[in-house]
Coordinates of C-alpha atoms and ligand atoms in Angstrom, one line a residue:
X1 CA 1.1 -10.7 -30.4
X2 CA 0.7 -13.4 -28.5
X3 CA -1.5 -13.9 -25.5
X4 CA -2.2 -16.1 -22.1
X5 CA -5.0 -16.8 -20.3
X6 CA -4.2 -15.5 -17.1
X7 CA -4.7 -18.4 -14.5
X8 CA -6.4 -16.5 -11.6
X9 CA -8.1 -19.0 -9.0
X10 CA -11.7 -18.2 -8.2
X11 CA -12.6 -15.5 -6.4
X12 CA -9.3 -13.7 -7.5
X13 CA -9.4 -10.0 -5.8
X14 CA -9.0 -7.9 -9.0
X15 CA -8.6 -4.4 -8.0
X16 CA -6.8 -0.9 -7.1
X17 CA -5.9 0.6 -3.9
X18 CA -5.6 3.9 -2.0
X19 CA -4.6 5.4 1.2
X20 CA -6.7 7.9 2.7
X21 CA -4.1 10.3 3.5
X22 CA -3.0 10.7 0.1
X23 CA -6.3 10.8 -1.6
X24 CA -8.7 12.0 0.7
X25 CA -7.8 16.3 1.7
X26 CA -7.4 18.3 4.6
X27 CA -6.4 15.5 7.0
X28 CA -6.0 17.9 9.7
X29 CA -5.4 15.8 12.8
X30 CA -3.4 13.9 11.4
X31 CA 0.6 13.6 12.2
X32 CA 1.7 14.2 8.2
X33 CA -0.7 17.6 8.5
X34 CA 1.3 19.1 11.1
X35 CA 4.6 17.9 9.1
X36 CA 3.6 19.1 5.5
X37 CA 3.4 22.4 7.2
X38 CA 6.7 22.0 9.0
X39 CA 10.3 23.3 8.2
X40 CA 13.3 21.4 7.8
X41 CA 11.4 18.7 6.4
X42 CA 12.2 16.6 2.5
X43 CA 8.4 17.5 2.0
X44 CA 7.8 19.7 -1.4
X45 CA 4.3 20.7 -0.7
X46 CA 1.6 20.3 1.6
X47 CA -1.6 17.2 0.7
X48 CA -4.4 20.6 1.4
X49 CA -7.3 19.0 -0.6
X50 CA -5.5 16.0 -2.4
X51 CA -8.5 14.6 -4.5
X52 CA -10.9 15.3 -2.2
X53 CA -11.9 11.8 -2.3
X54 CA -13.6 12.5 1.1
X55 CA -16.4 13.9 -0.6
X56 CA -15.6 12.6 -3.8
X57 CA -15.6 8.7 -3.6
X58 CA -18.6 7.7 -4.6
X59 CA -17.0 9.4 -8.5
X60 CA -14.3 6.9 -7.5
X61 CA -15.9 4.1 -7.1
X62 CA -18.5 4.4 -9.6
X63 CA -15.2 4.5 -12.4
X64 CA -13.2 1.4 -10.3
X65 CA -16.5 -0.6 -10.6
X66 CA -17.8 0.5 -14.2
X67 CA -14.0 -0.2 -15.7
X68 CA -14.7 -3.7 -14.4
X69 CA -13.0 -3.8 -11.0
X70 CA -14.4 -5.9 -8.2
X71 CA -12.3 -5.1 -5.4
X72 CA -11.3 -1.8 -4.0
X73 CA -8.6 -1.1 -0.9
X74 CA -8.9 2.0 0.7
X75 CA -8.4 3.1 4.6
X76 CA -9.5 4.4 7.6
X77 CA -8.1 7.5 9.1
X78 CA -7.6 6.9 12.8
X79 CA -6.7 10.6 12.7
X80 CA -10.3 11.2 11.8
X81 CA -12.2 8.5 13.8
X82 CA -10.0 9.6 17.3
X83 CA -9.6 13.2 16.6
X84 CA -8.9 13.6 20.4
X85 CA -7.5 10.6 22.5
X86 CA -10.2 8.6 23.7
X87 CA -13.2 10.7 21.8
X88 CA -13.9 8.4 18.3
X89 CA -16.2 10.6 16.1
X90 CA -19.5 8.5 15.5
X91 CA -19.8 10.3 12.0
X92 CA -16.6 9.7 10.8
X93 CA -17.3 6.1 11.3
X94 CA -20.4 6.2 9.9
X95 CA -18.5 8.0 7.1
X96 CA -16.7 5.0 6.2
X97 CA -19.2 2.9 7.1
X98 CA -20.9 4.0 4.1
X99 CA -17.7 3.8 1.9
X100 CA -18.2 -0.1 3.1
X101 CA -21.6 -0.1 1.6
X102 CA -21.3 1.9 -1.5
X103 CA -18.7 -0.3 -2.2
X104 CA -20.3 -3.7 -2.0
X105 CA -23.8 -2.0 -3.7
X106 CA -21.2 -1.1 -6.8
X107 CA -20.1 -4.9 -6.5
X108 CA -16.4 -3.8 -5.5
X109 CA -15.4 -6.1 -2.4
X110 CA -13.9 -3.6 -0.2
X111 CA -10.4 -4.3 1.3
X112 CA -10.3 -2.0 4.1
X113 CA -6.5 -0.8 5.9
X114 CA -6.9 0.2 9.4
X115 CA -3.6 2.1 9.1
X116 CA -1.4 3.6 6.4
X117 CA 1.4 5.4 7.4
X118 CA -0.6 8.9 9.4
X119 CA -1.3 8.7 12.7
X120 CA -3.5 11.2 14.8
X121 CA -0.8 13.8 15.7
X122 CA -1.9 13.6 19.5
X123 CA -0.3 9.9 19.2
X124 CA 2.4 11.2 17.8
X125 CA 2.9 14.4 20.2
X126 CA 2.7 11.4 23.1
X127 CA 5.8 9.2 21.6
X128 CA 4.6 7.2 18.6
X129 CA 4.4 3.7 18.2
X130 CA 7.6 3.2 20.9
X131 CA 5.5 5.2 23.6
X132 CA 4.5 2.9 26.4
X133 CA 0.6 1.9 26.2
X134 CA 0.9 2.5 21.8
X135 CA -0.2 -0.9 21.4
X136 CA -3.3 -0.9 23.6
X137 CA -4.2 2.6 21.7
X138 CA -3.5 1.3 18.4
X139 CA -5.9 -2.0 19.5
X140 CA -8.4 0.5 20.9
X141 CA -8.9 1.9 17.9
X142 CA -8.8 -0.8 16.2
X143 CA -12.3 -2.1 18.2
X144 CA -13.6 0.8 17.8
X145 CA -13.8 0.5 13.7
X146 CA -16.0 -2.6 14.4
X147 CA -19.0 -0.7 12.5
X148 CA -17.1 -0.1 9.6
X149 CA -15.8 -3.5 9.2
X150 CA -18.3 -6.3 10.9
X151 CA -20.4 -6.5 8.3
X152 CA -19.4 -7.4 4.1
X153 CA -15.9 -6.8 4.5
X154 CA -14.2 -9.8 3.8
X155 CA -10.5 -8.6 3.6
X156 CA -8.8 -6.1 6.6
X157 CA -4.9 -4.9 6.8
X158 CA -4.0 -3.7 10.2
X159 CA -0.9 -1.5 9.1
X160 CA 0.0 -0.9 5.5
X161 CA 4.3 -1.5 5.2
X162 CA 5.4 -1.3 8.6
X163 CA 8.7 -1.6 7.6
X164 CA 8.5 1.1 6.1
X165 CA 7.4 3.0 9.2
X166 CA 10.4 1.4 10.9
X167 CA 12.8 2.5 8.4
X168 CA 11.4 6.4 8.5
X169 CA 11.5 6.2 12.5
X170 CA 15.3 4.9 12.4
X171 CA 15.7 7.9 9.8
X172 CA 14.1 10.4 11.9
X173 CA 15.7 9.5 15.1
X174 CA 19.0 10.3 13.4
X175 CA 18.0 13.2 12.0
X176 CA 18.6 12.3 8.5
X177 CA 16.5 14.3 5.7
X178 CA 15.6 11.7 2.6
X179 CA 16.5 8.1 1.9
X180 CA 20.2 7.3 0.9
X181 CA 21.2 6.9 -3.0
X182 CA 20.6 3.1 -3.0
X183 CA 18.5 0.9 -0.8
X184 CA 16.7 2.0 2.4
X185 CA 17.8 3.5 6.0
X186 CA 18.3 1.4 8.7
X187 CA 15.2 0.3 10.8
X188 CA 14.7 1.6 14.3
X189 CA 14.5 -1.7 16.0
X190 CA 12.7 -0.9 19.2
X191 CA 9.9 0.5 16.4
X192 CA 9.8 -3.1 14.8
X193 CA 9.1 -4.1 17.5
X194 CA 6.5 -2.0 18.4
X195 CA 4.9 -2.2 14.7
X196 CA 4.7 -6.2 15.1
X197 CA 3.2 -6.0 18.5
X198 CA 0.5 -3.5 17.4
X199 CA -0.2 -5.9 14.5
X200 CA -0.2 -8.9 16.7
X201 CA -3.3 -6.9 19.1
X202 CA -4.7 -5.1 16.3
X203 CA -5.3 -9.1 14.8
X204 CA -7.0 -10.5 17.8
X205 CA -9.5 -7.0 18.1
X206 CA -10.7 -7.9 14.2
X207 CA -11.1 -11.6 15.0
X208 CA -13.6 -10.5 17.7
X209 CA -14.8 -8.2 16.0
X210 CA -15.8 -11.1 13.4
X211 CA -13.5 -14.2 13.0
X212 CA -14.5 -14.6 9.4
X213 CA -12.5 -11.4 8.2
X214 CA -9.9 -12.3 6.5
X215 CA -6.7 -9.9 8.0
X216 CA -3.3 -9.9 7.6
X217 CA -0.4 -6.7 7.0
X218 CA 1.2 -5.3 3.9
X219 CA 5.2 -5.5 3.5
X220 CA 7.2 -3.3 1.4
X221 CA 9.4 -5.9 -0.8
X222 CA 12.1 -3.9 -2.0
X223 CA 13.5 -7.1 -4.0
X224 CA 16.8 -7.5 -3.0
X225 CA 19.1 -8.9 -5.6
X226 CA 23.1 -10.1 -4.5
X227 CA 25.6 -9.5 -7.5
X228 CA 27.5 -12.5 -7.2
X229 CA 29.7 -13.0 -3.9
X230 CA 27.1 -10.4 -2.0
X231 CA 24.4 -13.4 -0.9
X232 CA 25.1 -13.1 2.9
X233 CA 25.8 -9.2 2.5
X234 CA 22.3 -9.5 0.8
X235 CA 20.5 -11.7 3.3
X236 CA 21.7 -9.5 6.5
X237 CA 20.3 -6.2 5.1
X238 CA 17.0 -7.8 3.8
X239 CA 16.2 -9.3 7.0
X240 CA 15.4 -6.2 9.3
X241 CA 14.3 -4.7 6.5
X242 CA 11.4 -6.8 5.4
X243 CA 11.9 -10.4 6.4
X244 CA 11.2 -9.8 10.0
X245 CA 7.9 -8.6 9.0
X246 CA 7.1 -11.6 7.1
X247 CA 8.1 -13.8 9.4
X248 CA 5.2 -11.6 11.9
X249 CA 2.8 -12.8 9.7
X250 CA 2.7 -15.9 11.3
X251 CA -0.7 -17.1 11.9
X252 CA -2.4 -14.4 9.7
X253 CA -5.0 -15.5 7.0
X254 CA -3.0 -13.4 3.9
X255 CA 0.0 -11.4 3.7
X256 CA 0.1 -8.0 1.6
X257 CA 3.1 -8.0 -1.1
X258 CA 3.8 -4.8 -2.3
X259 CA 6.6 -4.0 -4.6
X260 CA 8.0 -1.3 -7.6
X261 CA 11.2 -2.2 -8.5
X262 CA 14.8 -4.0 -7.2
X263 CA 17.8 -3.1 -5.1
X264 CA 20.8 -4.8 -6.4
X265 CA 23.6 -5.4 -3.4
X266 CA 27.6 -5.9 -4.0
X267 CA 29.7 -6.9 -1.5
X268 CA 29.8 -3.3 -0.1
X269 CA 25.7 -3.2 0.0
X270 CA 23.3 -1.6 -2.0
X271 CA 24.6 -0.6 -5.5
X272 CA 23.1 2.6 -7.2
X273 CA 20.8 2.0 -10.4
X274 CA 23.4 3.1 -13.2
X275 CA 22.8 6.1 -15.1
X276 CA 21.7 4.6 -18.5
X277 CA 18.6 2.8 -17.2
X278 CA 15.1 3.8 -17.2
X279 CA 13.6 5.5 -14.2
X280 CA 10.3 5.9 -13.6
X281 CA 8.8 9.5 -12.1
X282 CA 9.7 8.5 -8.4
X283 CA 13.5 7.5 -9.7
X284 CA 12.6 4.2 -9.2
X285 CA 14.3 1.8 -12.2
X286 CA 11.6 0.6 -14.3
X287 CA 11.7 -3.1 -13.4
X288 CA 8.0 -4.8 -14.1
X289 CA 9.7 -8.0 -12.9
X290 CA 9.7 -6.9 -9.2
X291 CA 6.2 -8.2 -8.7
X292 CA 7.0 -11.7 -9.5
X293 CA 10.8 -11.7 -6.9
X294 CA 8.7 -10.5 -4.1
X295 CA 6.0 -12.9 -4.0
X296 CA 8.4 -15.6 -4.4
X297 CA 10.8 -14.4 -1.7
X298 CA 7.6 -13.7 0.3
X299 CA 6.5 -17.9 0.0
X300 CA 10.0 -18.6 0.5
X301 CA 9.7 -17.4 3.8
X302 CA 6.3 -17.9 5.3
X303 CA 6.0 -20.7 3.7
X304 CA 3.8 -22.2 0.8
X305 CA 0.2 -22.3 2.6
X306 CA 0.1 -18.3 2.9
X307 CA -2.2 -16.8 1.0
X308 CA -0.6 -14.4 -1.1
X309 CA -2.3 -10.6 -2.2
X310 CA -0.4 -8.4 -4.2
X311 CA -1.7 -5.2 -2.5
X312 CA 0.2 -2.8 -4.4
X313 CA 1.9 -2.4 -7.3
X314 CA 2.1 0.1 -10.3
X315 CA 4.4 2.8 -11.7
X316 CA 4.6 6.6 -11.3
X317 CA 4.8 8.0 -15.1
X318 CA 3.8 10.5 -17.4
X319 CA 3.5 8.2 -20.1
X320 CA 0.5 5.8 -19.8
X321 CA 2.2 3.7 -22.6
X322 CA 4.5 2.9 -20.2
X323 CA 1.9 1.6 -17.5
X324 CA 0.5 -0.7 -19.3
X325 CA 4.0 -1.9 -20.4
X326 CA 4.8 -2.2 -16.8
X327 CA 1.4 -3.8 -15.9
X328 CA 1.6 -6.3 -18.8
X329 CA 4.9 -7.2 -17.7
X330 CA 4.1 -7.8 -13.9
X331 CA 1.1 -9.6 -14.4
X332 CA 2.9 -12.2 -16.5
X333 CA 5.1 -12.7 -13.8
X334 CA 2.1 -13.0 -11.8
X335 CA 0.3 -15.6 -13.7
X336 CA 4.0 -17.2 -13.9
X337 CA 4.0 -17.6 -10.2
X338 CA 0.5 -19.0 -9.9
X339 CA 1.3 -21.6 -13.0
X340 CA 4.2 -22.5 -10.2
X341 CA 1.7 -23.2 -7.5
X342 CA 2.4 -20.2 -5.4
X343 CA -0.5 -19.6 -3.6
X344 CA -2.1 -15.6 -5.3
X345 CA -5.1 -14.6 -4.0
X346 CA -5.6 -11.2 -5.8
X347 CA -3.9 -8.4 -7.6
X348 CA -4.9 -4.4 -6.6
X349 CA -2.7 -2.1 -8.8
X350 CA -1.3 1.2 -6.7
X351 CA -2.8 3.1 -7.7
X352 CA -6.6 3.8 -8.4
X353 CA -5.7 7.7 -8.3
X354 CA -3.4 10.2 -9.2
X355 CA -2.8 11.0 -5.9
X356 CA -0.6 12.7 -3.0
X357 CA 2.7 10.8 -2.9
X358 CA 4.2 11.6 0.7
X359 CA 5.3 15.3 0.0
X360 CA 4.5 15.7 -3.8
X361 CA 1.7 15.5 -6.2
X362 CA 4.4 14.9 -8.9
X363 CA 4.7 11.4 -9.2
X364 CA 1.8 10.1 -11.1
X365 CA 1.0 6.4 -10.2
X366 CA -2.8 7.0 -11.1
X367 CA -4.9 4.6 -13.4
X368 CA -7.4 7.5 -13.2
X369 CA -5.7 11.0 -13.6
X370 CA -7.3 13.9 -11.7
X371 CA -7.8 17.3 -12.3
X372 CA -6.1 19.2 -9.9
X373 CA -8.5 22.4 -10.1
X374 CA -11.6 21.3 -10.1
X375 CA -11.0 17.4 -9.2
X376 CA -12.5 16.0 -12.3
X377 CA -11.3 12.1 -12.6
X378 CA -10.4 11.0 -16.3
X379 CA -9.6 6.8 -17.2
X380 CA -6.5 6.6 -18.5
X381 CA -6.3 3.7 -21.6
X382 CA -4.5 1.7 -18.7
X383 CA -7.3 1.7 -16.7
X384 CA -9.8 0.7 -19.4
X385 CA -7.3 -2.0 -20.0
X386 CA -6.8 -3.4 -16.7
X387 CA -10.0 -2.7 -15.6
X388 CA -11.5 -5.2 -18.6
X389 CA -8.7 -8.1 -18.0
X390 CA -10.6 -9.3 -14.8
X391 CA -13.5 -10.1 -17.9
X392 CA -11.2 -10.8 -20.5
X393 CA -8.1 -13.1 -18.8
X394 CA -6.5 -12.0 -22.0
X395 CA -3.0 -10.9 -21.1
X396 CA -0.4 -10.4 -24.0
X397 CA 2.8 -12.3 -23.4
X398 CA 6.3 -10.6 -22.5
X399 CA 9.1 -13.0 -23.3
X400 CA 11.2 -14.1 -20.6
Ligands
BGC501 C1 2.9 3.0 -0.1 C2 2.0 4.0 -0.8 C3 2.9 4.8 -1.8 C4 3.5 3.9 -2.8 C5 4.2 4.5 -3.9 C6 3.9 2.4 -1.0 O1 5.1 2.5 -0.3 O2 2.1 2.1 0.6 O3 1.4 4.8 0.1 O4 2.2 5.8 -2.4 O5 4.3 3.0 -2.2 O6 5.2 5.3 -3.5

């Protein structure tokens, strides 16, 4: 087999991510809490004591650095650092406050996410991101992580896909229960634009915190391919959906790209995967390829001085044969973009955990499998793999 030398720049973030909702256990103030143990919902079981990476991530974090990781994203629950509106908890920051340090004393740069997806349920209960005053809330709370994040943290995200967030709110105000067969509801527009404000005050409250962070937001690329005729059918159902969001970016120091496979779009809109292609464990098509379309598409449209970090991406399967397939396969179209001149900062695979995946433990994206008993973590070979290529650079080449 043949292999490249994967081009990464200097300094190249080389690592995996989390979210501390899905990783972390009884997230009790939190807005999904109250949800997972709500009817009429498309949830199929409750998070209870995910991996209990609360107490547990040191374990993590000695495996991320010791398979040869230097870089780690994780979050910040707001729901646990403004349990009550108004009252921050001073040990929960000091909590992650030490996640900061035990990262950087394990030589994993920590990427720290000041929001993904939960919010404390007493921001919910008052209106959510469309209530009047969200913004200053969001920015309060923002400030009020500056001990976690002044010192050694070179990389921050203010709000992990808020597309995403957009896209569940339109859902949710209509009622619907799950996403439709192909592609992804439409956006609530008065929550974009609450999302991009939030961003917008959350980014000034880290530059004062320190102006050398580096901060910027994660999108969702859902890599929107037209069938032929369907360009402009293609272009007006991206746009809400993601474009606005990278166009928000302007005047950040990165963007996030985040993606797992393609939507293909006809004339009519989003076309179904066909039956005879492979899925992964989330029903996703397997499509390592996805990787390489969204950063692209992401440069096409901030232009080519944005730094670029691929913030997630990975696969949910059973068979860890088929992760590093998928991995070998997106990080050739990683180094191919680079070789191109796009501008790739770093790569952090999705995920460093088996973990809770927004109403099920079933889809396995984890490079580190975890007991779900007695929350012993086990390496997959994927992880000793990609773990070592930050040393190595050796990738094996896929054709095309
Ligand atoms: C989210 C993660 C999620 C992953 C896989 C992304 O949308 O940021 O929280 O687990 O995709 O579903």
């Amino acid at each position: 087999m043949t292999h490249i030398q994967v081009p990464f720049p200097e300094g190249f973030l080389w690592g995996a991510s989390t979210a501390a909702h899905q990783i972390e256990g009884n997230n009790t103030n939190s807005d999904w809490w109250v949800k997972e143990h709500s009817t009429g919902t498309h949830i199929q079981e409750p998070s209870l004591d995910a991996c209990d990476s609360y107490h547990r991530w040191t374990e993590d974090m000695d495996l991320l650095a010791s398979l040869g990781f230097t870089d780690y994203r994780f979050s910040v629950e707001w729901a646990r650092v403004e349990p009550v509106e108004g009252r921050f908890s001073r040990a929960e920051l000091a909590h992650y406050r030490r996640m900061v340090e035990g990262a950087i004393a394990r030589g994993l740069r920590p990427m720290v996410t000041l929001h993904h997806f939960t919010v404390p349920q007493w921001f919910e209960a008052r209106g959510g991101w469309t209530a009047d005053g969200a913004t200053e809330l969001f920015a309060r709370y923002v400030a009020a992580c500056a001990p976690v994040i002044s010192e050694g943290v070179s990389h921050v995200c203010t709000i992990n896909e808020p597309n995403m967030i957009a896209v569940m709110a339109g859902q949710a105000k209509r009622g619907d229960i799950g996403f439709p067969p192909a592609g992804l509801p439409t956006p609530d527009d008065e929550t974009t634009e609450a999302v991009i404000a939030a961003h917008h005050a959350a980014v000034k409250e880290v530059r004062a915190i320190d102006a050398g962070i580096q901060v910027g937001w994660t999108i969702a690329n859902q890599v929107y391919q037209a069938r032929p005729g369907a360009e402009e059918v293609t272009a007006a159902y991206r746009h809400p959906r993601e474009d606005v969001f990278i166009e928000a970016a302007r005047g950040d120091d990165w963007i996030g790209v985040q993606s797992y496979t393609r939507t293909e779009i006809g004339p009519d809109g989003p076309i179904p995967t066909a039956g005879d292609v492979e899925r992964t464990l989330t029903q996703w098509e397997y499509y390592p390829a996805a990787v390489g379309h969204a950063l692209r598409h992401t440069a096409e449209v901030i232009g080519p001085e944005m730094p670029l970090i691929v913030t997630e991406n990975g696969i949910a399967t059973a068979d860890d044969t088929r992760r590093v397939a998928y991995y070998t396969g997106a990080l050739n179209e990683v180094a191919s973009a680079i070789e191109d001149g796009l501008n790739v900062q770093g790569y952090l695979a999705w995920s460093a955990l088996d973990n809770y995946e927004w109403g099920s433990f079933a889809p396995t994206f984890g490079l580190i499998a975890v007991d779900w008993e007695t929350f012993e973590r086990t390496a997959r070979p994927s992880a000793e793999w990609l773990g070592s290529l930050g040393r190595t650079r050796q990738l094996p080449r896929t054709a095309g």
